[in-house]
Amino acid sequence: MSNILIVGITGHLGTHFVEAGKKLGLKLSALVRPESLKDEAKAKLVEGLEIIPGNLSDYDSLVNATKGKDVVVSIVGAANFADQVQLIKAAKESGVKRFVPSEFGFAALPTTVFYDQKSAVRQAAIDAGLDWTAIQAGAFQEWFATGLLNLLSPPFPETVEFYGAGDKIVQFNGMTDIATIALLAAQDPRAANRNVVIDFDGSAYTQTDLIALWEQISGVTVKKTPITREDIEKRIADSANDPAQIWTYLGSIIVRNHSFEGTGGPDLREGDVSAKALFPDYKNVTIPQYFEGLVAAKK
């Protein structure tokens, strides 16, 4: 059993990694800034974990945190992507065997958001001589499926933006499933120096089929507002240089990628490995199950 350090545990994926670690019976450690422990919610989140104080800007604390660890899993947010290079350096110095960079999204292609930063981090791991495993998680169910592919839309939408012909396949995965597969793959020699695509059955849908499934399960009729590629390109252009519209800008690029360029599916590229092939007995939460859970929770 590997000794795993999680960096970024108080972020949006943190609770899911804690849950997955407990389910798998793993010994997890977490690098946590001392000031974060003053926050009651964050302190509660990391209860039961080995807490190692430190931060990404303090190299000595990173060396201390990574000592004796087999695997380092980074789930830091976009603002800290570049800081992972220093984390990799410290991990190498400490004798860490495997590094999992903070990717956890759609396929890392030149047209996707944060491609340059993510590529630089992965290359830093390669240059350091560290084994690495990257996770292609697709769309988070909790962020995308809830809003029927409208990013961070509240549940039970009555109206949604309908992108193009609605015919591009998108892979959706629950955040706890993503965390579980990441922890399993991080210890699996078959996943060393490879991109693991989370491609389980029952979770890949076009927007058209996703809306139809939701209407069937919820009994709600959804009004669709047509959005063209030209609309999305205009949003990107209008928000590109406005810091106040950063999420409009990034979200619009994501929409362009998955709904117009078709890069949101579970396609395997050269060198990739399928999570379904690695872990054929794993039972993921499918989209029908996720939708049924939302409906049941509302009753």
PDB file of C-alpha atoms in Angstrom:
ATOM      1  CA  MET A   1       0.000   0.000   0.000  1.00  0.00           C
ATOM      2  CA  SER A   2       1.409   3.372  -1.017  1.00  0.00           C
ATOM      3  CA  ASN A   3       1.967   6.316   1.294  1.00  0.00           C
ATOM      4  CA  ILE A   4       0.245   9.165  -0.546  1.00  0.00           C
ATOM      5  CA  LEU A   5       0.528  12.928  -0.063  1.00  0.00           C
ATOM      6  CA  ILE A   6      -2.322  15.106  -1.326  1.00  0.00           C
ATOM      7  CA  VAL A   7      -1.546  18.729  -2.145  1.00  0.00           C
ATOM      8  CA  GLY A   8      -4.538  21.052  -2.503  1.00  0.00           C
ATOM      9  CA  ILE A   9      -6.828  19.059  -0.208  1.00  0.00           C
ATOM     10  CA  THR A  10      -8.921  22.110   0.794  1.00  0.00           C
ATOM     11  CA  GLY A  11      -9.936  22.760  -2.821  1.00  0.00           C
ATOM     12  CA  HIS A  12     -13.028  21.608  -4.715  1.00  0.00           C
ATOM     13  CA  LEU A  13     -11.814  18.006  -5.158  1.00  0.00           C
ATOM     14  CA  GLY A  14     -10.524  17.648  -1.622  1.00  0.00           C
ATOM     15  CA  THR A  15     -13.601  16.169   0.055  1.00  0.00           C
ATOM     16  CA  HIS A  16     -13.838  13.582  -2.701  1.00  0.00           C
ATOM     17  CA  PHE A  17     -10.215  12.481  -2.248  1.00  0.00           C
ATOM     18  CA  VAL A  18     -10.762  12.161   1.488  1.00  0.00           C
ATOM     19  CA  GLU A  19     -13.858  10.007   0.859  1.00  0.00           C
ATOM     20  CA  ALA A  20     -12.084   7.902  -1.768  1.00  0.00           C
ATOM     21  CA  GLY A  21      -9.047   7.388   0.447  1.00  0.00           C
ATOM     22  CA  LYS A  22     -11.214   6.133   3.302  1.00  0.00           C
ATOM     23  CA  LYS A  23     -13.120   3.803   0.968  1.00  0.00           C
ATOM     24  CA  LEU A  24      -9.876   2.343  -0.337  1.00  0.00           C
ATOM     25  CA  GLY A  25      -8.294   2.076   3.108  1.00  0.00           C
ATOM     26  CA  LEU A  26      -5.342   4.236   2.133  1.00  0.00           C
ATOM     27  CA  LYS A  27      -3.042   6.206   4.372  1.00  0.00           C
ATOM     28  CA  LEU A  28      -3.335   9.757   3.113  1.00  0.00           C
ATOM     29  CA  SER A  29      -1.305  12.756   4.177  1.00  0.00           C
ATOM     30  CA  ALA A  30      -2.143  16.339   3.306  1.00  0.00           C
ATOM     31  CA  LEU A  31      -0.018  19.440   2.889  1.00  0.00           C
ATOM     32  CA  VAL A  32      -2.059  22.198   4.521  1.00  0.00           C
ATOM     33  CA  ARG A  33      -1.276  25.839   5.127  1.00  0.00           C
ATOM     34  CA  PRO A  34      -1.417  26.571   8.893  1.00  0.00           C
ATOM     35  CA  GLU A  35      -3.861  29.430   8.288  1.00  0.00           C
ATOM     36  CA  SER A  36      -6.279  27.036   6.551  1.00  0.00           C
ATOM     37  CA  LEU A  37      -6.645  25.051   9.771  1.00  0.00           C
ATOM     38  CA  LYS A  38      -8.140  28.130  11.416  1.00  0.00           C
ATOM     39  CA  ASP A  39     -11.117  27.715   9.081  1.00  0.00           C
ATOM     40  CA  GLU A  40     -13.576  25.379  10.842  1.00  0.00           C
ATOM     41  CA  ALA A  41     -14.863  23.762   7.627  1.00  0.00           C
ATOM     42  CA  LYS A  42     -11.370  23.123   6.268  1.00  0.00           C
ATOM     43  CA  ALA A  43     -10.132  21.780   9.578  1.00  0.00           C
ATOM     44  CA  LYS A  44     -13.069  19.365   9.703  1.00  0.00           C
ATOM     45  CA  LEU A  45     -12.367  18.231   6.131  1.00  0.00           C
ATOM     46  CA  VAL A  46      -8.881  16.987   6.987  1.00  0.00           C
ATOM     47  CA  GLU A  47      -9.785  15.239  10.244  1.00  0.00           C
ATOM     48  CA  GLY A  48      -8.219  11.795  10.350  1.00  0.00           C
ATOM     49  CA  LEU A  49      -5.489  12.625   7.841  1.00  0.00           C
ATOM     50  CA  GLU A  50      -1.834  13.147   8.646  1.00  0.00           C
ATOM     51  CA  ILE A  51      -1.542  16.927   8.432  1.00  0.00           C
ATOM     52  CA  ILE A  52       1.794  18.345   7.319  1.00  0.00           C
ATOM     53  CA  PRO A  53       2.024  22.147   7.593  1.00  0.00           C
ATOM     54  CA  GLY A  54       3.515  23.993   4.667  1.00  0.00           C
ATOM     55  CA  ASN A  55       2.751  25.770   1.446  1.00  0.00           C
ATOM     56  CA  LEU A  56       3.758  25.726  -2.198  1.00  0.00           C
ATOM     57  CA  SER A  57       5.923  28.844  -1.884  1.00  0.00           C
ATOM     58  CA  ASP A  58       8.076  27.322   0.873  1.00  0.00           C
ATOM     59  CA  TYR A  59      10.461  24.818  -0.697  1.00  0.00           C
ATOM     60  CA  ASP A  60      11.764  23.450   2.580  1.00  0.00           C
ATOM     61  CA  SER A  61       8.216  22.668   3.704  1.00  0.00           C
ATOM     62  CA  LEU A  62       7.637  20.795   0.436  1.00  0.00           C
ATOM     63  CA  VAL A  63      10.754  18.689   0.957  1.00  0.00           C
ATOM     64  CA  ASN A  64       9.615  17.932   4.500  1.00  0.00           C
ATOM     65  CA  ALA A  65       6.100  17.037   3.340  1.00  0.00           C
ATOM     66  CA  THR A  66       7.245  14.701   0.580  1.00  0.00           C
ATOM     67  CA  LYS A  67       9.807  12.774   2.647  1.00  0.00           C
ATOM     68  CA  GLY A  68       8.832   9.139   3.000  1.00  0.00           C
ATOM     69  CA  LYS A  69       6.011   9.420   0.493  1.00  0.00           C
ATOM     70  CA  ASP A  70       5.627   7.052  -2.447  1.00  0.00           C
ATOM     71  CA  VAL A  71       3.156   9.179  -4.385  1.00  0.00           C
ATOM     72  CA  VAL A  72       2.308  12.873  -4.535  1.00  0.00           C
ATOM     73  CA  VAL A  73      -1.117  13.789  -5.923  1.00  0.00           C
ATOM     74  CA  SER A  74      -1.648  17.432  -6.775  1.00  0.00           C
ATOM     75  CA  ILE A  75      -5.214  18.769  -6.878  1.00  0.00           C
ATOM     76  CA  VAL A  76      -4.304  22.448  -6.696  1.00  0.00           C
ATOM     77  CA  GLY A  77      -6.404  25.019  -8.488  1.00  0.00           C
ATOM     78  CA  ALA A  78      -5.459  26.836 -11.668  1.00  0.00           C
ATOM     79  CA  ALA A  79      -3.890  29.750  -9.802  1.00  0.00           C
ATOM     80  CA  ASN A  80      -1.232  27.375  -8.457  1.00  0.00           C
ATOM     81  CA  PHE A  81      -0.522  25.259 -11.547  1.00  0.00           C
ATOM     82  CA  ALA A  82       2.932  26.801 -12.024  1.00  0.00           C
ATOM     83  CA  ASP A  83       3.826  26.120  -8.367  1.00  0.00           C
ATOM     84  CA  GLN A  84       3.731  22.393  -9.093  1.00  0.00           C
ATOM     85  CA  VAL A  85       7.159  22.661 -10.723  1.00  0.00           C
ATOM     86  CA  GLN A  86       8.700  23.415  -7.323  1.00  0.00           C
ATOM     87  CA  LEU A  87       6.645  20.602  -5.799  1.00  0.00           C
ATOM     88  CA  ILE A  88       8.061  18.195  -8.387  1.00  0.00           C
ATOM     89  CA  LYS A  89      11.598  19.296  -7.576  1.00  0.00           C
ATOM     90  CA  ALA A  90      10.993  18.671  -3.876  1.00  0.00           C
ATOM     91  CA  ALA A  91       9.357  15.305  -4.572  1.00  0.00           C
ATOM     92  CA  LYS A  92      12.363  14.209  -6.594  1.00  0.00           C
ATOM     93  CA  GLU A  93      14.739  15.289  -3.832  1.00  0.00           C
ATOM     94  CA  SER A  94      12.709  13.274  -1.320  1.00  0.00           C
ATOM     95  CA  GLY A  95      12.654  10.082  -3.354  1.00  0.00           C
ATOM     96  CA  VAL A  96       8.979  10.115  -4.344  1.00  0.00           C
ATOM     97  CA  LYS A  97       8.194   7.483  -6.978  1.00  0.00           C
ATOM     98  CA  ARG A  98       5.095   8.873  -8.726  1.00  0.00           C
ATOM     99  CA  PHE A  99       3.588  12.314  -9.332  1.00  0.00           C
ATOM    100  CA  VAL A 100      -0.017  12.969 -10.352  1.00  0.00           C
ATOM    101  CA  PRO A 101      -0.373  16.520 -11.733  1.00  0.00           C
ATOM    102  CA  SER A 102      -3.484  18.607 -11.292  1.00  0.00           C
ATOM    103  CA  GLU A 103      -5.213  18.041 -14.634  1.00  0.00           C
ATOM    104  CA  PHE A 104      -8.496  16.200 -13.987  1.00  0.00           C
ATOM    105  CA  GLY A 105     -10.395  17.599 -16.948  1.00  0.00           C
ATOM    106  CA  PHE A 106     -10.857  17.116 -20.655  1.00  0.00           C
ATOM    107  CA  ALA A 107      -8.092  15.879 -22.942  1.00  0.00           C
ATOM    108  CA  ALA A 108      -5.053  18.142 -22.755  1.00  0.00           C
ATOM    109  CA  LEU A 109      -4.965  19.487 -26.298  1.00  0.00           C
ATOM    110  CA  PRO A 110      -3.479  22.750 -27.637  1.00  0.00           C
ATOM    111  CA  THR A 111      -6.977  24.275 -27.905  1.00  0.00           C
ATOM    112  CA  THR A 112      -7.965  23.540 -24.296  1.00  0.00           C
ATOM    113  CA  VAL A 113      -7.741  25.912 -21.333  1.00  0.00           C
ATOM    114  CA  PHE A 114      -4.498  25.909 -19.338  1.00  0.00           C
ATOM    115  CA  TYR A 115      -2.834  23.657 -21.923  1.00  0.00           C
ATOM    116  CA  ASP A 116       0.516  25.469 -21.713  1.00  0.00           C
ATOM    117  CA  GLN A 117       0.609  25.362 -17.915  1.00  0.00           C
ATOM    118  CA  LYS A 118      -0.409  21.704 -17.707  1.00  0.00           C
ATOM    119  CA  SER A 119       2.078  20.687 -20.392  1.00  0.00           C
ATOM    120  CA  ALA A 120       4.879  22.524 -18.595  1.00  0.00           C
ATOM    121  CA  VAL A 121       4.116  20.710 -15.344  1.00  0.00           C
ATOM    122  CA  ARG A 122       4.014  17.307 -16.985  1.00  0.00           C
ATOM    123  CA  GLN A 123       7.295  18.061 -18.761  1.00  0.00           C
ATOM    124  CA  ALA A 124       8.854  19.119 -15.457  1.00  0.00           C
ATOM    125  CA  ALA A 125       8.026  15.686 -14.028  1.00  0.00           C
ATOM    126  CA  ILE A 126       9.564  14.003 -17.059  1.00  0.00           C
ATOM    127  CA  ASP A 127      12.685  16.178 -16.850  1.00  0.00           C
ATOM    128  CA  ALA A 128      13.017  15.364 -13.151  1.00  0.00           C
ATOM    129  CA  GLY A 129      12.909  11.652 -13.903  1.00  0.00           C
ATOM    130  CA  LEU A 130       9.727  11.131 -11.896  1.00  0.00           C
ATOM    131  CA  ASP A 131       7.095   8.664 -13.028  1.00  0.00           C
ATOM    132  CA  TRP A 132       3.809  10.476 -13.583  1.00  0.00           C
ATOM    133  CA  THR A 133       0.160   9.617 -14.144  1.00  0.00           C
ATOM    134  CA  ALA A 134      -2.318  12.131 -15.561  1.00  0.00           C
ATOM    135  CA  ILE A 135      -6.083  11.755 -15.220  1.00  0.00           C
ATOM    136  CA  GLN A 136      -8.430  12.649 -18.090  1.00  0.00           C
ATOM    137  CA  ALA A 137     -11.659  12.974 -16.145  1.00  0.00           C
ATOM    138  CA  GLY A 138     -13.931  14.596 -18.715  1.00  0.00           C
ATOM    139  CA  ALA A 139     -16.745  16.747 -17.341  1.00  0.00           C
ATOM    140  CA  PHE A 140     -17.527  16.698 -13.637  1.00  0.00           C
ATOM    141  CA  GLN A 141     -21.083  15.411 -13.171  1.00  0.00           C
ATOM    142  CA  GLU A 142     -21.619  17.918 -10.368  1.00  0.00           C
ATOM    143  CA  TRP A 143     -20.514  20.846 -12.535  1.00  0.00           C
ATOM    144  CA  PHE A 144     -21.751  19.945 -15.994  1.00  0.00           C
ATOM    145  CA  ALA A 145     -24.418  17.221 -15.909  1.00  0.00           C
ATOM    146  CA  THR A 146     -26.466  19.029 -13.250  1.00  0.00           C
ATOM    147  CA  GLY A 147     -26.954  21.922 -15.673  1.00  0.00           C
ATOM    148  CA  LEU A 148     -27.329  19.689 -18.737  1.00  0.00           C
ATOM    149  CA  LEU A 149     -23.911  20.774 -20.022  1.00  0.00           C
ATOM    150  CA  ASN A 150     -24.346  24.378 -18.882  1.00  0.00           C
ATOM    151  CA  LEU A 151     -21.331  24.842 -16.594  1.00  0.00           C
ATOM    152  CA  LEU A 152     -22.200  25.342 -12.894  1.00  0.00           C
ATOM    153  CA  SER A 153     -25.890  25.822 -13.620  1.00  0.00           C
ATOM    154  CA  PRO A 154     -28.132  25.060 -10.628  1.00  0.00           C
ATOM    155  CA  PRO A 155     -30.009  21.746 -10.659  1.00  0.00           C
ATOM    156  CA  PHE A 156     -33.447  21.385 -12.230  1.00  0.00           C
ATOM    157  CA  PRO A 157     -32.957  24.042 -14.922  1.00  0.00           C
ATOM    158  CA  GLU A 158     -36.071  25.060 -16.825  1.00  0.00           C
ATOM    159  CA  THR A 159     -34.059  26.642 -19.654  1.00  0.00           C
ATOM    160  CA  VAL A 160     -30.618  25.681 -20.940  1.00  0.00           C
ATOM    161  CA  GLU A 161     -28.272  26.845 -23.633  1.00  0.00           C
ATOM    162  CA  PHE A 162     -28.279  24.265 -26.409  1.00  0.00           C
ATOM    163  CA  TYR A 163     -24.972  24.153 -28.234  1.00  0.00           C
ATOM    164  CA  GLY A 164     -24.919  23.661 -31.990  1.00  0.00           C
ATOM    165  CA  ALA A 165     -26.596  20.439 -33.056  1.00  0.00           C
ATOM    166  CA  GLY A 166     -26.196  18.946 -29.577  1.00  0.00           C
ATOM    167  CA  ASP A 167     -24.584  15.889 -31.136  1.00  0.00           C
ATOM    168  CA  LYS A 168     -21.058  15.833 -29.678  1.00  0.00           C
ATOM    169  CA  ILE A 169     -20.370  13.117 -27.102  1.00  0.00           C
ATOM    170  CA  VAL A 170     -19.154  14.255 -23.689  1.00  0.00           C
ATOM    171  CA  GLN A 171     -17.867  11.973 -20.922  1.00  0.00           C
ATOM    172  CA  PHE A 172     -19.234  12.810 -17.468  1.00  0.00           C
ATOM    173  CA  ASN A 173     -17.723  11.478 -14.236  1.00  0.00           C
ATOM    174  CA  GLY A 174     -18.573  12.016 -10.601  1.00  0.00           C
ATOM    175  CA  MET A 175     -15.912  13.714  -8.524  1.00  0.00           C
ATOM    176  CA  THR A 176     -15.611  10.861  -6.030  1.00  0.00           C
ATOM    177  CA  ASP A 177     -15.206   8.394  -8.902  1.00  0.00           C
ATOM    178  CA  ILE A 178     -12.504  10.646 -10.343  1.00  0.00           C
ATOM    179  CA  ALA A 179     -10.692  10.774  -6.995  1.00  0.00           C
ATOM    180  CA  THR A 180     -10.949   7.003  -6.543  1.00  0.00           C
ATOM    181  CA  ILE A 181      -9.581   6.229  -9.999  1.00  0.00           C
ATOM    182  CA  ALA A 182      -6.787   8.755  -9.488  1.00  0.00           C
ATOM    183  CA  LEU A 183      -5.716   7.078  -6.242  1.00  0.00           C
ATOM    184  CA  LEU A 184      -5.911   3.601  -7.774  1.00  0.00           C
ATOM    185  CA  ALA A 185      -4.026   4.610 -10.929  1.00  0.00           C
ATOM    186  CA  ALA A 186      -1.349   6.451  -8.927  1.00  0.00           C
ATOM    187  CA  GLN A 187      -0.288   3.112  -7.432  1.00  0.00           C
ATOM    188  CA  ASP A 188      -0.699   0.984 -10.556  1.00  0.00           C
ATOM    189  CA  PRO A 189       2.467   0.252 -12.572  1.00  0.00           C
ATOM    190  CA  ARG A 190       0.341  -0.034 -15.734  1.00  0.00           C
ATOM    191  CA  ALA A 191      -0.526   3.649 -15.417  1.00  0.00           C
ATOM    192  CA  ALA A 192       3.049   4.900 -15.034  1.00  0.00           C
ATOM    193  CA  ASN A 193       3.905   7.668 -17.498  1.00  0.00           C
ATOM    194  CA  ARG A 194       0.486   7.457 -19.103  1.00  0.00           C
ATOM    195  CA  ASN A 195      -2.720   9.421 -19.387  1.00  0.00           C
ATOM    196  CA  VAL A 196      -5.601   7.520 -17.758  1.00  0.00           C
ATOM    197  CA  VAL A 197      -8.923   8.181 -19.491  1.00  0.00           C
ATOM    198  CA  ILE A 198     -11.938   7.641 -17.218  1.00  0.00           C
ATOM    199  CA  ASP A 199     -14.271   6.035 -19.726  1.00  0.00           C
ATOM    200  CA  PHE A 200     -16.759   3.883 -17.834  1.00  0.00           C
ATOM    201  CA  ASP A 201     -20.045   2.890 -19.430  1.00  0.00           C
ATOM    202  CA  GLY A 202     -23.233   4.826 -18.750  1.00  0.00           C
ATOM    203  CA  SER A 203     -21.574   8.218 -18.559  1.00  0.00           C
ATOM    204  CA  ALA A 204     -21.018   9.404 -22.151  1.00  0.00           C
ATOM    205  CA  TYR A 205     -23.860  11.419 -23.665  1.00  0.00           C
ATOM    206  CA  THR A 206     -24.568  14.039 -26.276  1.00  0.00           C
ATOM    207  CA  GLN A 207     -26.355  17.129 -24.990  1.00  0.00           C
ATOM    208  CA  THR A 208     -29.471  16.059 -26.888  1.00  0.00           C
ATOM    209  CA  ASP A 209     -29.528  12.660 -25.201  1.00  0.00           C
ATOM    210  CA  LEU A 210     -28.608  14.146 -21.824  1.00  0.00           C
ATOM    211  CA  ILE A 211     -31.594  16.497 -21.903  1.00  0.00           C
ATOM    212  CA  ALA A 212     -33.928  13.716 -23.059  1.00  0.00           C
ATOM    213  CA  LEU A 213     -32.742  11.472 -20.221  1.00  0.00           C
ATOM    214  CA  TRP A 214     -33.222  14.235 -17.669  1.00  0.00           C
ATOM    215  CA  GLU A 215     -36.732  14.968 -18.932  1.00  0.00           C
ATOM    216  CA  GLN A 216     -37.588  11.268 -18.709  1.00  0.00           C
ATOM    217  CA  ILE A 217     -36.270  10.833 -15.150  1.00  0.00           C
ATOM    218  CA  SER A 218     -37.367  14.182 -13.684  1.00  0.00           C
ATOM    219  CA  GLY A 219     -40.611  14.736 -15.556  1.00  0.00           C
ATOM    220  CA  VAL A 220     -39.439  18.284 -16.305  1.00  0.00           C
ATOM    221  CA  THR A 221     -39.665  19.720 -19.808  1.00  0.00           C
ATOM    222  CA  VAL A 222     -36.585  21.789 -20.612  1.00  0.00           C
ATOM    223  CA  LYS A 223     -36.639  24.787 -22.928  1.00  0.00           C
ATOM    224  CA  LYS A 224     -33.569  24.968 -25.173  1.00  0.00           C
ATOM    225  CA  THR A 225     -32.015  28.273 -26.203  1.00  0.00           C
ATOM    226  CA  PRO A 226     -29.957  27.712 -29.384  1.00  0.00           C
ATOM    227  CA  ILE A 227     -26.319  28.822 -29.191  1.00  0.00           C
ATOM    228  CA  THR A 228     -24.121  28.788 -32.290  1.00  0.00           C
ATOM    229  CA  ARG A 229     -20.368  28.537 -32.560  1.00  0.00           C
ATOM    230  CA  GLU A 230     -20.382  32.170 -33.666  1.00  0.00           C
ATOM    231  CA  ASP A 231     -22.086  33.093 -30.385  1.00  0.00           C
ATOM    232  CA  ILE A 232     -19.380  31.284 -28.434  1.00  0.00           C
ATOM    233  CA  GLU A 233     -16.547  32.822 -30.444  1.00  0.00           C
ATOM    234  CA  LYS A 234     -18.015  36.268 -29.753  1.00  0.00           C
ATOM    235  CA  ARG A 235     -18.161  35.552 -26.027  1.00  0.00           C
ATOM    236  CA  ILE A 236     -14.537  34.466 -26.087  1.00  0.00           C
ATOM    237  CA  ALA A 237     -13.468  37.608 -27.975  1.00  0.00           C
ATOM    238  CA  ASP A 238     -15.519  39.951 -25.771  1.00  0.00           C
ATOM    239  CA  SER A 239     -14.250  38.505 -22.490  1.00  0.00           C
ATOM    240  CA  ALA A 240     -10.655  37.694 -23.407  1.00  0.00           C
ATOM    241  CA  ASN A 241      -9.069  40.794 -21.899  1.00  0.00           C
ATOM    242  CA  ASP A 242     -11.449  41.472 -19.034  1.00  0.00           C
ATOM    243  CA  PRO A 243     -10.328  39.954 -15.702  1.00  0.00           C
ATOM    244  CA  ALA A 244     -13.858  40.364 -14.359  1.00  0.00           C
ATOM    245  CA  GLN A 245     -15.095  37.949 -17.037  1.00  0.00           C
ATOM    246  CA  ILE A 246     -12.437  35.280 -16.612  1.00  0.00           C
ATOM    247  CA  TRP A 247     -14.991  32.502 -16.003  1.00  0.00           C
ATOM    248  CA  THR A 248     -17.042  33.562 -19.007  1.00  0.00           C
ATOM    249  CA  TYR A 249     -13.874  33.394 -21.078  1.00  0.00           C
ATOM    250  CA  LEU A 250     -12.702  30.025 -19.774  1.00  0.00           C
ATOM    251  CA  GLY A 251     -16.184  28.526 -19.767  1.00  0.00           C
ATOM    252  CA  SER A 252     -16.751  29.583 -23.369  1.00  0.00           C
ATOM    253  CA  ILE A 253     -13.517  27.917 -24.488  1.00  0.00           C
ATOM    254  CA  ILE A 254     -14.608  24.734 -22.717  1.00  0.00           C
ATOM    255  CA  VAL A 255     -17.981  24.869 -24.511  1.00  0.00           C
ATOM    256  CA  ARG A 256     -16.244  25.401 -27.850  1.00  0.00           C
ATOM    257  CA  ASN A 257     -14.037  22.386 -27.212  1.00  0.00           C
ATOM    258  CA  HIS A 258     -16.642  19.872 -26.091  1.00  0.00           C
ATOM    259  CA  SER A 259     -19.718  20.985 -28.036  1.00  0.00           C
ATOM    260  CA  PHE A 260     -18.298  22.224 -31.328  1.00  0.00           C
ATOM    261  CA  GLU A 261     -14.858  20.610 -31.698  1.00  0.00           C
ATOM    262  CA  GLY A 262     -15.914  17.311 -30.149  1.00  0.00           C
ATOM    263  CA  THR A 263     -12.957  16.904 -27.782  1.00  0.00           C
ATOM    264  CA  GLY A 264     -15.020  16.081 -24.682  1.00  0.00           C
ATOM    265  CA  GLY A 265     -15.485  12.390 -25.319  1.00  0.00           C
ATOM    266  CA  PRO A 266     -13.620   9.409 -23.879  1.00  0.00           C
ATOM    267  CA  ASP A 267     -11.426   8.871 -26.933  1.00  0.00           C
ATOM    268  CA  LEU A 268      -8.066   7.211 -26.320  1.00  0.00           C
ATOM    269  CA  ARG A 269      -5.067   8.816 -27.958  1.00  0.00           C
ATOM    270  CA  GLU A 270      -1.644   7.306 -28.524  1.00  0.00           C
ATOM    271  CA  GLY A 271      -0.160   6.202 -25.206  1.00  0.00           C
ATOM    272  CA  ASP A 272      -3.406   6.609 -23.241  1.00  0.00           C
ATOM    273  CA  VAL A 273      -4.829   3.825 -21.086  1.00  0.00           C
ATOM    274  CA  SER A 274      -8.500   3.182 -20.347  1.00  0.00           C
ATOM    275  CA  ALA A 275      -9.679   3.250 -16.723  1.00  0.00           C
ATOM    276  CA  LYS A 276     -12.329   0.727 -17.732  1.00  0.00           C
ATOM    277  CA  ALA A 277      -9.579  -1.632 -18.905  1.00  0.00           C
ATOM    278  CA  LEU A 278      -7.421  -1.064 -15.825  1.00  0.00           C
ATOM    279  CA  PHE A 279     -10.252  -1.475 -13.325  1.00  0.00           C
ATOM    280  CA  PRO A 280     -12.999  -3.530 -15.006  1.00  0.00           C
ATOM    281  CA  ASP A 281     -14.753  -4.336 -11.714  1.00  0.00           C
ATOM    282  CA  TYR A 282     -15.092  -0.726 -10.617  1.00  0.00           C
ATOM    283  CA  LYS A 283     -18.700   0.439 -10.233  1.00  0.00           C
ATOM    284  CA  ASN A 284     -19.006   4.082 -11.197  1.00  0.00           C
ATOM    285  CA  VAL A 285     -21.989   6.358 -10.707  1.00  0.00           C
ATOM    286  CA  THR A 286     -23.639   6.542 -14.123  1.00  0.00           C
ATOM    287  CA  ILE A 287     -25.561   9.537 -15.422  1.00  0.00           C
ATOM    288  CA  PRO A 288     -28.955   7.820 -14.970  1.00  0.00           C
ATOM    289  CA  GLN A 289     -28.011   6.985 -11.369  1.00  0.00           C
ATOM    290  CA  TYR A 290     -26.826  10.546 -10.777  1.00  0.00           C
ATOM    291  CA  PHE A 291     -30.045  12.031 -12.150  1.00  0.00           C
ATOM    292  CA  GLU A 292     -32.181   9.608 -10.144  1.00  0.00           C
ATOM    293  CA  GLY A 293     -30.277  10.687  -7.039  1.00  0.00           C
ATOM    294  CA  LEU A 294     -30.968  14.362  -7.726  1.00  0.00           C
ATOM    295  CA  VAL A 295     -34.677  13.680  -8.130  1.00  0.00           C
ATOM    296  CA  ALA A 296     -34.831  11.516  -4.991  1.00  0.00           C
ATOM    297  CA  ALA A 297     -33.005  14.159  -2.954  1.00  0.00           C
ATOM    298  CA  LYS A 298     -35.578  16.809  -3.924  1.00  0.00           C
ATOM    299  CA  LYS A 299     -38.559  14.763  -2.727  1.00  0.00           C
TER     300      LYS A 299
END
